[in-house]
mmCIF file of C-alpha atoms and ligand atoms in Angstrom:
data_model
loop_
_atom_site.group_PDB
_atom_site.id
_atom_site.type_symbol
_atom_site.label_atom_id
_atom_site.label_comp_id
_atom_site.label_asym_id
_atom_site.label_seq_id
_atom_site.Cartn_x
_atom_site.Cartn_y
_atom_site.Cartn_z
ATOM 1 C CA UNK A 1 -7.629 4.547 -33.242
ATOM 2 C CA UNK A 2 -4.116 4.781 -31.897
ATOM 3 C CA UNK A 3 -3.032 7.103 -29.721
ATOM 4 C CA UNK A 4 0.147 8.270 -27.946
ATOM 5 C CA UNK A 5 0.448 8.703 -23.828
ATOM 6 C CA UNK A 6 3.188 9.746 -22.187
ATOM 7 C CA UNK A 7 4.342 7.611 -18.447
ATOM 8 C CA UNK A 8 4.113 9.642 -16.019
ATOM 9 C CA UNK A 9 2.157 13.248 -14.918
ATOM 10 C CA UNK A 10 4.250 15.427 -17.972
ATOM 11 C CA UNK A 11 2.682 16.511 -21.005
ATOM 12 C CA UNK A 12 3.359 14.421 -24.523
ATOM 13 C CA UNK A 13 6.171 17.030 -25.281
ATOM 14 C CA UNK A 14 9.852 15.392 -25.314
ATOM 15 C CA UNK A 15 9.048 12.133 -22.887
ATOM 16 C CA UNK A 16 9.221 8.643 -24.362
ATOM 17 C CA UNK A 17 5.598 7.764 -25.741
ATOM 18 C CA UNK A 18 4.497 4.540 -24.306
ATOM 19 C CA UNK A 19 1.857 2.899 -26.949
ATOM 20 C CA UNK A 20 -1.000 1.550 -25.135
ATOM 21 C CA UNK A 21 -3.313 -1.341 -26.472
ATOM 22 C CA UNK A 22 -6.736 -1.329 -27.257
ATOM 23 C CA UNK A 23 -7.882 -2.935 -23.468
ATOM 24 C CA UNK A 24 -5.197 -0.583 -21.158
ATOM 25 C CA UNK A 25 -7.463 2.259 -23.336
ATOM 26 C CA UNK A 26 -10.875 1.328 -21.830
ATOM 27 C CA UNK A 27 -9.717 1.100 -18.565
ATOM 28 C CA UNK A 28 -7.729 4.375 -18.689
ATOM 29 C CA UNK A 29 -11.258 6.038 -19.889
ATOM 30 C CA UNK A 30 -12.686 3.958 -17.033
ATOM 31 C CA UNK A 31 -10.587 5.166 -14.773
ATOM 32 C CA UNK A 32 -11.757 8.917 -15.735
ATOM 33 C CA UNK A 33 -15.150 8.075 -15.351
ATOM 34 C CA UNK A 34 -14.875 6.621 -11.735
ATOM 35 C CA UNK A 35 -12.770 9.343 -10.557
ATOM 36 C CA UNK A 36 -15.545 11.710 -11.948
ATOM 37 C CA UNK A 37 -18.629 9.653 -11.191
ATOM 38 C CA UNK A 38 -17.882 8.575 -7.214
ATOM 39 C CA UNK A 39 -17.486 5.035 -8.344
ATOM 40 C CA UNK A 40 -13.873 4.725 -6.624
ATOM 41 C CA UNK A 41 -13.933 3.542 -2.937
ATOM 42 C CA UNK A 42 -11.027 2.346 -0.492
ATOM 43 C CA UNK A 43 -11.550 -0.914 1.332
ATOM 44 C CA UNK A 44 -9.397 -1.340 4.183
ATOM 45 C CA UNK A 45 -7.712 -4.696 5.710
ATOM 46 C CA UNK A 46 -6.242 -4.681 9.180
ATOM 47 C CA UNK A 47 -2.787 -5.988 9.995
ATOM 48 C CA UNK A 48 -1.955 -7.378 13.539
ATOM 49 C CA UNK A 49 0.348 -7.839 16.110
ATOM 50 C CA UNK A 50 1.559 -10.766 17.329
ATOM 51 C CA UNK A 51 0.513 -9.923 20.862
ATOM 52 C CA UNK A 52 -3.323 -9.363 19.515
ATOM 53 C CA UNK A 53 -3.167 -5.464 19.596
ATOM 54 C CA UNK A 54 -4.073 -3.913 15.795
ATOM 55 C CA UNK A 55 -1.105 -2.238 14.033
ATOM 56 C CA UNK A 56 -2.846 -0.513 11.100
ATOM 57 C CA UNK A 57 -5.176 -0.568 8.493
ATOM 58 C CA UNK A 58 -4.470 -0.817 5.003
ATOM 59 C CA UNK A 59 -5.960 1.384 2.383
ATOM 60 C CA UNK A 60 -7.148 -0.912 -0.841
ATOM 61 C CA UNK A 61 -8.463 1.138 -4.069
ATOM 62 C CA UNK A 62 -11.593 -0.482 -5.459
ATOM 63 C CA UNK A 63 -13.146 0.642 -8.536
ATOM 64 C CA UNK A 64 -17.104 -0.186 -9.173
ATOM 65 C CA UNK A 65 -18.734 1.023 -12.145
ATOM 66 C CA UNK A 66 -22.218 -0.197 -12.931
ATOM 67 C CA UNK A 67 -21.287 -2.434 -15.535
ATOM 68 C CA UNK A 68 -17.767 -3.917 -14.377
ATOM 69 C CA UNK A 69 -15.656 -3.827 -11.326
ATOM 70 C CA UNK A 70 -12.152 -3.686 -11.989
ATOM 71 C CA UNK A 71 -9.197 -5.426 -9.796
ATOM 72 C CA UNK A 72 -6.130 -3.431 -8.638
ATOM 73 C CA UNK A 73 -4.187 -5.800 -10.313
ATOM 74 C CA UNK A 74 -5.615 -4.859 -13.734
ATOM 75 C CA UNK A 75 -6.260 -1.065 -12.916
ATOM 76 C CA UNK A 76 -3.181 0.274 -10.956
ATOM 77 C CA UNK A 77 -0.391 -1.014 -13.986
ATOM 78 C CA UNK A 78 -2.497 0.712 -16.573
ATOM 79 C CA UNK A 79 -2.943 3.907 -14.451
ATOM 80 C CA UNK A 80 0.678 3.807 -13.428
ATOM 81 C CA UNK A 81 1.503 3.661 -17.441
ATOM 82 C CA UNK A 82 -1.048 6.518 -17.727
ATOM 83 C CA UNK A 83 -0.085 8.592 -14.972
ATOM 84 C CA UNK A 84 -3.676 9.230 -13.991
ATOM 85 C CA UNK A 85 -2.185 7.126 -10.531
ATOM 86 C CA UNK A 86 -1.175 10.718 -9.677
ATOM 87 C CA UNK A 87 -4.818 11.730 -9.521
ATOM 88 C CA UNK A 88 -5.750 8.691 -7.922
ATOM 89 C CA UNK A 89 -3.040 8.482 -5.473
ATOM 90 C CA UNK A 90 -4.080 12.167 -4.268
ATOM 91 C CA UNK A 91 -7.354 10.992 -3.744
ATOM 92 C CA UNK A 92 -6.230 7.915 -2.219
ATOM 93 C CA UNK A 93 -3.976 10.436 0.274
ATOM 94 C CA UNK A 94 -7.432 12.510 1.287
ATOM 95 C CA UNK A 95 -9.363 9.913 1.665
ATOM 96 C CA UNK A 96 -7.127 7.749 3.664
ATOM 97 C CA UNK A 97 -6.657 10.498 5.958
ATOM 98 C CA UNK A 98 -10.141 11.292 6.746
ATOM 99 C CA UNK A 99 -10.770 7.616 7.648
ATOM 100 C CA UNK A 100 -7.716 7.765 9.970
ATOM 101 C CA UNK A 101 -9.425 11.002 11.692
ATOM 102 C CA UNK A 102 -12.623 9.481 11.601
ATOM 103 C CA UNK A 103 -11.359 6.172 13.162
ATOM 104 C CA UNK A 104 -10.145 8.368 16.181
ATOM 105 C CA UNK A 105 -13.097 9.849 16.295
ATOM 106 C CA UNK A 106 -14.690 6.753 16.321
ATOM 107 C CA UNK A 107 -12.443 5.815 19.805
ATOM 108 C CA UNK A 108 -10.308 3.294 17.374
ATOM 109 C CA UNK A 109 -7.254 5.424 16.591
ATOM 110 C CA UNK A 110 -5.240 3.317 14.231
ATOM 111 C CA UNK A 111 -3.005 4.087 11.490
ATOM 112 C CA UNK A 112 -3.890 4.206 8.036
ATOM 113 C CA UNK A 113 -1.642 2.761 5.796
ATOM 114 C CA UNK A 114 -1.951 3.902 1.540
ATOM 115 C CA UNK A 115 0.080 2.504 -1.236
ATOM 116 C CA UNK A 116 2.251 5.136 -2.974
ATOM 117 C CA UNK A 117 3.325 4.419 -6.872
ATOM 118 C CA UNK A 118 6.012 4.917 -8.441
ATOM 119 C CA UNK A 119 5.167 7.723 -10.484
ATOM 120 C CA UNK A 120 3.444 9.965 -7.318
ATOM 121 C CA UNK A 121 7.043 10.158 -5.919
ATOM 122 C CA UNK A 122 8.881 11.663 -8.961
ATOM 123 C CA UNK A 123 5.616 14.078 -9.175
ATOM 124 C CA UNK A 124 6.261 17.490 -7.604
ATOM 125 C CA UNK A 125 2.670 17.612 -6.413
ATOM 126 C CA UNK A 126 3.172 15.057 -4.227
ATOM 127 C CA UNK A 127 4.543 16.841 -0.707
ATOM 128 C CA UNK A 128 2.117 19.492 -1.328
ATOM 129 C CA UNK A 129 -0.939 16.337 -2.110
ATOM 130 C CA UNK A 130 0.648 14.584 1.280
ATOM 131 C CA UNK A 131 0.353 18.113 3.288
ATOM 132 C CA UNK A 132 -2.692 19.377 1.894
ATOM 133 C CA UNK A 133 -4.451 16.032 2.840
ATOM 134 C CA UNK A 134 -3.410 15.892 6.426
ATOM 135 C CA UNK A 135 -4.641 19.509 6.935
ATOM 136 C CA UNK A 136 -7.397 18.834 5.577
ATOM 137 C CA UNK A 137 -8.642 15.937 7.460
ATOM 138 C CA UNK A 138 -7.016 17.406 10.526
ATOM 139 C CA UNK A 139 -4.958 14.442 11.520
ATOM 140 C CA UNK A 140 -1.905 13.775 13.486
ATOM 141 C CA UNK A 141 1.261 12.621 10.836
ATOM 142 C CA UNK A 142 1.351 9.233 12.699
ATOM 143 C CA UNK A 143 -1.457 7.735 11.861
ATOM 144 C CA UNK A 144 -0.585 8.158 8.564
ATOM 145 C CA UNK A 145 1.821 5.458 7.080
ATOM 146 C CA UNK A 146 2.473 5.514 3.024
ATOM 147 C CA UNK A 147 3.486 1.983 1.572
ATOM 148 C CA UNK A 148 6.161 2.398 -1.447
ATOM 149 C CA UNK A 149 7.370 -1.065 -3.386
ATOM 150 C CA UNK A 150 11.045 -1.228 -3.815
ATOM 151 C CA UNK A 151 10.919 -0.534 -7.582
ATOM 152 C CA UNK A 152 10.685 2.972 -5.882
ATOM 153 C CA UNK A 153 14.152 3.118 -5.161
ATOM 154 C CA UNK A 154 15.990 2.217 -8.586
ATOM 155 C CA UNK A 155 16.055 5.453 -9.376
ATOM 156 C CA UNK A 156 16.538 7.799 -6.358
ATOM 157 C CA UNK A 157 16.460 11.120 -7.974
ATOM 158 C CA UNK A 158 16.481 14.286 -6.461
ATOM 159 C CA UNK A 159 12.564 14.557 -6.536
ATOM 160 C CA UNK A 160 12.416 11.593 -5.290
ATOM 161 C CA UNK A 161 14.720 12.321 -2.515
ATOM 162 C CA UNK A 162 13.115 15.461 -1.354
ATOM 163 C CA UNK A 163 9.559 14.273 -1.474
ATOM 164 C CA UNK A 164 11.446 10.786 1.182
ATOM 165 C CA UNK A 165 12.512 13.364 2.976
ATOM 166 C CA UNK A 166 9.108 15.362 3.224
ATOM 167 C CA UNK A 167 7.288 12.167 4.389
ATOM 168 C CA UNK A 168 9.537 11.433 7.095
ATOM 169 C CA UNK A 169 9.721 15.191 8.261
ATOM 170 C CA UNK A 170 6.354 15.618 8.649
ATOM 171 C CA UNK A 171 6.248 12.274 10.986
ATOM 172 C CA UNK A 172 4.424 9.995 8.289
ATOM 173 C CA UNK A 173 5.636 6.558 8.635
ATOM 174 C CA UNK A 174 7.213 4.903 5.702
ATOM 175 C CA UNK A 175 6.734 1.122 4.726
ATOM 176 C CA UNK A 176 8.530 -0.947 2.558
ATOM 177 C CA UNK A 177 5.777 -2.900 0.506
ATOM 178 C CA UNK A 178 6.351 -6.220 -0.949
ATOM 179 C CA UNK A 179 10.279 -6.668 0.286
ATOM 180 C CA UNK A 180 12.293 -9.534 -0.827
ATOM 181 C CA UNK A 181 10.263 -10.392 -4.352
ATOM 182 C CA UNK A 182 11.525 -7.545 -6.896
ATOM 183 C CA UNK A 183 14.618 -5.483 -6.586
ATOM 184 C CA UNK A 184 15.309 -6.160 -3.158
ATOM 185 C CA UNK A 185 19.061 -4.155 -2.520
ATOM 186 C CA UNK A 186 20.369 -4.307 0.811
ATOM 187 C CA UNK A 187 22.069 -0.970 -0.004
ATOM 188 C CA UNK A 188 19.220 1.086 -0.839
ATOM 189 C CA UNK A 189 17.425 -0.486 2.012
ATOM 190 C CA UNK A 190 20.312 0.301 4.931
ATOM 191 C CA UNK A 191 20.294 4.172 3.229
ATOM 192 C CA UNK A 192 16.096 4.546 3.485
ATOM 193 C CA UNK A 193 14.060 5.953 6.401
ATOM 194 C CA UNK A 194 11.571 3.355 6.338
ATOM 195 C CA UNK A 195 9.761 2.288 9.744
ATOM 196 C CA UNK A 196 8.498 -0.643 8.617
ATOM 197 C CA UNK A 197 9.087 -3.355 5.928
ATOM 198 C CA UNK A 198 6.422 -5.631 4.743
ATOM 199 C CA UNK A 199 7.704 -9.385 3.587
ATOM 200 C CA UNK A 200 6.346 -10.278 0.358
ATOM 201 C CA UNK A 201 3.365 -12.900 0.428
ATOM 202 C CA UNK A 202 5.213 -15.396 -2.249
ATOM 203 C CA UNK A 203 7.559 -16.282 0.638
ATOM 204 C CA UNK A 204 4.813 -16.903 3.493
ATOM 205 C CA UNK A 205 2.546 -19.035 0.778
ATOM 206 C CA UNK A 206 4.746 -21.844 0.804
ATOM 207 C CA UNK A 207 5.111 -21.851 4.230
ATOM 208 C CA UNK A 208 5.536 -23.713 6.678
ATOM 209 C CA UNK A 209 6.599 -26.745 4.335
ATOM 210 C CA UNK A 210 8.977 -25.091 2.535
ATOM 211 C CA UNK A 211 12.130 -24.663 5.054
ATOM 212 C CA UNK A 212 14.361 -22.436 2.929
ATOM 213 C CA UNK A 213 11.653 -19.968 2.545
ATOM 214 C CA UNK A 214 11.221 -20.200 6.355
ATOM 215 C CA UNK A 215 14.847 -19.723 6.741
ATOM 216 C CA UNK A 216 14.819 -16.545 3.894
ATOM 217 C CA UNK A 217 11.799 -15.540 6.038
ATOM 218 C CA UNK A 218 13.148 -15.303 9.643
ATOM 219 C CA UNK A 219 16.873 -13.886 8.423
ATOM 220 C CA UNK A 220 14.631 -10.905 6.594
ATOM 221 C CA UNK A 221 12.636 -10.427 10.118
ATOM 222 C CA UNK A 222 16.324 -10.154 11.831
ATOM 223 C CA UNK A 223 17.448 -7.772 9.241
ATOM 224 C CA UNK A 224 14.612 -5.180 9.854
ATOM 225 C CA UNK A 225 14.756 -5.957 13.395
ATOM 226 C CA UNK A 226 18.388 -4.906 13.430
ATOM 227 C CA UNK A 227 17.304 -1.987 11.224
ATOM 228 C CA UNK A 228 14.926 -0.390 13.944
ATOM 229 C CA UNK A 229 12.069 -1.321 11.186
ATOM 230 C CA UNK A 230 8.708 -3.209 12.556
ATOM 231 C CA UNK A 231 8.402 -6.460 10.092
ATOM 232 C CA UNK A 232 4.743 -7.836 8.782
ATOM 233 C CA UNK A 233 4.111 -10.558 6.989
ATOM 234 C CA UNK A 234 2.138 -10.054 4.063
ATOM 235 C CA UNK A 235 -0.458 -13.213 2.745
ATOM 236 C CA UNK A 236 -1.462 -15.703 5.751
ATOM 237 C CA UNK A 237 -3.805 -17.270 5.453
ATOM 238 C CA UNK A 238 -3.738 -20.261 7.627
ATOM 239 C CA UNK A 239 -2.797 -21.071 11.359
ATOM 240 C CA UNK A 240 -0.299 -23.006 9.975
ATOM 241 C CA UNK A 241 1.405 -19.889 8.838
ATOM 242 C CA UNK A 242 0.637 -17.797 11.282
ATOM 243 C CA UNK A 243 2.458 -20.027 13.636
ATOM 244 C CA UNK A 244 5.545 -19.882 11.298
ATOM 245 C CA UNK A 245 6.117 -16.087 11.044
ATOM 246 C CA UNK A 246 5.390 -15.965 14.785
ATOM 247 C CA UNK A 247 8.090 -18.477 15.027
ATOM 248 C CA UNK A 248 10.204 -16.512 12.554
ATOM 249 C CA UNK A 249 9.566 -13.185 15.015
ATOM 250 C CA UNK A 250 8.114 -11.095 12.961
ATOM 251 C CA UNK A 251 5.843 -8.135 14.634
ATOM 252 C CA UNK A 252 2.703 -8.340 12.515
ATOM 253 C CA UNK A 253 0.742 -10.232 10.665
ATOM 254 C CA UNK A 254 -1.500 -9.431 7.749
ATOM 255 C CA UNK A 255 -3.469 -11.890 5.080
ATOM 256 C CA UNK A 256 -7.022 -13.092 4.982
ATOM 257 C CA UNK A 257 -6.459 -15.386 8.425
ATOM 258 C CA UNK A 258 -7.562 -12.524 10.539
ATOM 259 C CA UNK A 259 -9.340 -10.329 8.052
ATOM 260 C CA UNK A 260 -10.046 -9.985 4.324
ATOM 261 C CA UNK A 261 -10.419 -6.298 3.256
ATOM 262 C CA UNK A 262 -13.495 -4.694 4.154
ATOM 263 C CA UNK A 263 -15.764 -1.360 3.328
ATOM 264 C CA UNK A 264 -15.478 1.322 5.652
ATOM 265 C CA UNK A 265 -18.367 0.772 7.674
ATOM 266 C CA UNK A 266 -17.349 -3.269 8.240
ATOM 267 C CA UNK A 267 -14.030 -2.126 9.587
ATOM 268 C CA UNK A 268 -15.261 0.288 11.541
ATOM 269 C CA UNK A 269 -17.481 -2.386 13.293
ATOM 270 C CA UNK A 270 -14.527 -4.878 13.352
ATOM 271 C CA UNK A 271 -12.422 -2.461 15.215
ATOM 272 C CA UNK A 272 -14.764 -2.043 17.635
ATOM 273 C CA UNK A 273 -15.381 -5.130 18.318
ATOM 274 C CA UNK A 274 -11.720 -6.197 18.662
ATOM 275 C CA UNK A 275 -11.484 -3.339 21.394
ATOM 276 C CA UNK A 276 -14.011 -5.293 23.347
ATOM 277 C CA UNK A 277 -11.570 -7.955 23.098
ATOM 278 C CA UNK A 278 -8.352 -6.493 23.598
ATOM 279 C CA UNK A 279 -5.510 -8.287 25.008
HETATM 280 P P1 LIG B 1 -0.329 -4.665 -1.724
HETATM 281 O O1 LIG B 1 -0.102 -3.240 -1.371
HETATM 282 O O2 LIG B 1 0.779 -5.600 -1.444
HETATM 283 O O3 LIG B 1 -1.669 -5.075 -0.964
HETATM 284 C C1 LIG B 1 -1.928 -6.350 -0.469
HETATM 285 C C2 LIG B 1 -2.713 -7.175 -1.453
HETATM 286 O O4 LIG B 1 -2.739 -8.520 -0.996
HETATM 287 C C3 LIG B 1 -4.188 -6.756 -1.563
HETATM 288 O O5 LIG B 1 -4.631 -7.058 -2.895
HETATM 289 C C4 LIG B 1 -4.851 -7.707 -0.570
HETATM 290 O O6 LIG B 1 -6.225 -7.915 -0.823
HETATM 291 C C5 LIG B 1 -4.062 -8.954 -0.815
HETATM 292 N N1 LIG B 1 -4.072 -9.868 0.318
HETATM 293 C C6 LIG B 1 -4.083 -9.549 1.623
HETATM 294 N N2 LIG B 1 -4.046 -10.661 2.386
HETATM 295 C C7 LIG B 1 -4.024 -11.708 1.541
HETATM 296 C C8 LIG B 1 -3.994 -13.145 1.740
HETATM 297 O O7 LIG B 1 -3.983 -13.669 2.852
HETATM 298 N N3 LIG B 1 -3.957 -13.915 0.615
HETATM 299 C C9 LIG B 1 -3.971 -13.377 -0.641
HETATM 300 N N4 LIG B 1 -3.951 -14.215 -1.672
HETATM 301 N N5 LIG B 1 -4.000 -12.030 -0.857
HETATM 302 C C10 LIG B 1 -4.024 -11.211 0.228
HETATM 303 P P2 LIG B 1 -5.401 -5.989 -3.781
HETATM 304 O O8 LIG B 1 -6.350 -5.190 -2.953
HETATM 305 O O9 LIG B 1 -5.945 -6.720 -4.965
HETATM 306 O O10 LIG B 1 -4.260 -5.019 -4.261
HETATM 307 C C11 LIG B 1 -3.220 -5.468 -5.070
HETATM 308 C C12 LIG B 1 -2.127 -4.443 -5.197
HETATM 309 O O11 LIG B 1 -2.607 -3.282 -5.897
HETATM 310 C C13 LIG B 1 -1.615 -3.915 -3.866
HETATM 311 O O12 LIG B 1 -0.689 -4.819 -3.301
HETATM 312 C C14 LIG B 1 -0.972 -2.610 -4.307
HETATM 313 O O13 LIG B 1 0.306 -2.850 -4.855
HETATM 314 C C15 LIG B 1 -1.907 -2.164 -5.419
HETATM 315 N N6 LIG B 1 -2.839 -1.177 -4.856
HETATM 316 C C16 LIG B 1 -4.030 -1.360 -4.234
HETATM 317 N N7 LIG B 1 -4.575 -0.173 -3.865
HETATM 318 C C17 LIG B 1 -3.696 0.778 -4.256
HETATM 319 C C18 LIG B 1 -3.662 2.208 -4.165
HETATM 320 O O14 LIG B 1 -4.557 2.859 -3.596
HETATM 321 N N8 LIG B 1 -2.579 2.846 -4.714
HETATM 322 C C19 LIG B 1 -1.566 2.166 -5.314
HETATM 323 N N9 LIG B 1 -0.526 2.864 -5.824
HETATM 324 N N10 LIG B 1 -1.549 0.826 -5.402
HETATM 325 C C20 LIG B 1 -2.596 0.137 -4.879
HETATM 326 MG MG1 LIG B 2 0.577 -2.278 0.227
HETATM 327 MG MG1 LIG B 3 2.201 -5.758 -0.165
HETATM 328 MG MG1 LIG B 4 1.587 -6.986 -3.139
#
C-alpha cells in the first residue's frame, strides 16, 4: 500500500511528505532489518601519499543480508530520503572509531575517515553521536576525519553551523568529499574549516588524455593548497593516472590502483604489511 515518510529524522507532523515507490520501500525495511540483525559491516579502502606513507582509511558501509547484498549507491539515497541515515550514520561514527583505536592498538595508527550525509548534520543528535562515539572507543579526535559532499553546504543553517563547528572543536578533521562535480562554490568553500578536499573521480577517469580535465585538475590541487587543505584524488586506477595527479601535485591518492576496499581483518593485514615497507 502507499505510505507517507517524512526526509529527514522529524516525525510526519508539518514536514513535506516525500512519496516513496514500491522498491525505495523494500530497501528501507531492509535497511531495518540489517541494522537489527548485524548484517551491516564497514569495509575500509586506504588512501596514500605521494611519498608512499598511508594518509587514512576510508570507512565504506556494506550491507549483506542472506538473500541480497545491497550497493551504497542504491542504499544510502533511499536511507537519506528515509532518514534512517541518521541511525546508520551513528553507527557508522562508533564503529569507525573503534577501528581507528583498534588500528593503534594494532601499531598502525591511521585515521579513519566516515562519510557524513546530509541529513546527520541538520540532526541535533549529531555532536552528541560524534562525542559519544569517541568516548566510547577511547580515541584521540585526530584520527577521526568525517567526509561531507558539498550538497552539505547549500543550506548552512544554524544546526548545521554549530554541529561544523563541534567537529572542528573537538579536533576531528573535516573533508570535502567529491569536490568539483556538484555544487562546487568557491564561496562556501573559502568560509569552511575543512582540512582536506577530495577531487571528484569523474575528473581523474579521463585522465591523462583529456588535457582540460588535467588542467581543471591541477588548478583545484593549487586552490586547496593555497587553502591550507591536503588534496586527494579520488578514482585511479591506473599508473597512467597516478602519474598525472602526481604531476598535478596533489598530496594523496586514492582509487583501486593501490587498494580496493577491504574487510577489517584484510586491512588490518595490508597495513601491516605496508609498515614493513615503509618509505
Ligand atoms: P565516496 O565517499 O566518494 O566513496 C568512494 C567510492 O568510490 C566508494 O564506492 C569506492 O569503492 C569507490 N572507489 C574508490 N576507488 C575507486 C576507483 O579507483 N574506481 C572506481 N570506479 N571507484 C572507486 P562505494 O563504497 O560504492 O560508495 C559509494 C558512495 O556511497 C560513497 O562515495 C559515499 O558517498 C556513499 N557512502 C558509502 N558509505 C557511506 C556511509 O557510511 N555513510 C554515508 N553517508 N555515505 C556512504
Ligand atoms: Mg567519501
Ligand atoms: Mg568521494
Ligand atoms: Mg563519490
Amino acid at each position: 500500500g502507499k505510505r507517507l515518510i517524512v526526509s529527514g529524522d522529524q516525525p510526519l507532523s508539518g514536514r513535506l511528505g516525500v512519496q516513496l515507490a514500491r522498491e525505495e520501500l523494500i530497501v528501507e525495511a531492509d535497511l531495518h532489518r540489517a541494522l537489527e540483525s548485524g548484517c551491516l559491516a564497514l569495509e575500509y579502502q586506504p588512501l596514500v601519499r605521494v611519498d608512499g606513507r598511508i594518509e587514512a582509511v576510508e570507512a565504506l558501509m556494506r550491507c549483506e543480508l542472506p538473500e541480497r547484498r545491497l550497493l551504497p549507491g542504491k542504499f544510502i539515497p533511499v536511507a537519506e530520503k528515509t532518514g534512517i541515515i541518521v541511525r546508520l550514520g551513528e553507527w557508522c561514527l562508533l564503529q569507525g572509531a573503534l577501528f581507528a583505536a583498534r588500528l593503534r592498538d594494532e601499531g598502525v595508527a591511521t585515521k579513519v575517515a566516515i562519510n557524513v550525509s546530509r541529513a546527520q548534520l541538520t540532526s541535533r543528535s549529531f555532536a552528541p553521536a560524534l562525542q559519544a562515539a569517541l568516548i566510547c572507543a577511547n580515541v584521540a579526535p585526530a584520527l577521526i576525519e568525517l567526509e561531507f559532499t558539498e550538497s552539505l553546504f547549500l543550506d548552512l543553517s544554524e544546526t548545521v553551523q554549530a554541529n561544523l563547528r563541534s567537529v572542528r572543536a573537538a579536533g576531528v578533521g573535516m573533508a570535502i568529499d567529491d569536490f568539483g562535480y556538484g555544487y562546487s562554490c568557491l564561496a562556501n568553500l573559502k568560509d569552511l574549516p575543512a582540512t582536506k578536499l577530495k577531487l571528484d573521480r569523474s575528473f581523474i577517469r579521463v585522465l591523462p588524455d583529456d588535457r582540460r580535465a588535467y588542467a581543471v585538475v591541477k588548478a583545484m590541487a593549487m586552490l586547496g593548497r593555497e587553502l591550507g587543505m591536503t588534496v586527494v584524488a579520488e578514482g585511479v586506477e591506473t599508473a597512467a593516472q597516478q602519474a598525472a595527479v602526481e604531476a598535478a601535485a596533489v598530496d594523496a591518492v586514492q582509487g583501486f590502483f593501490h587498494a580496493r576496499p577491504m574487510p577489517d581483518e584484510a586491512v588490518l593485514a595490508w597495513l601491516k604489511e605496508r609498515k614493513t615497507h615503509e618509505p
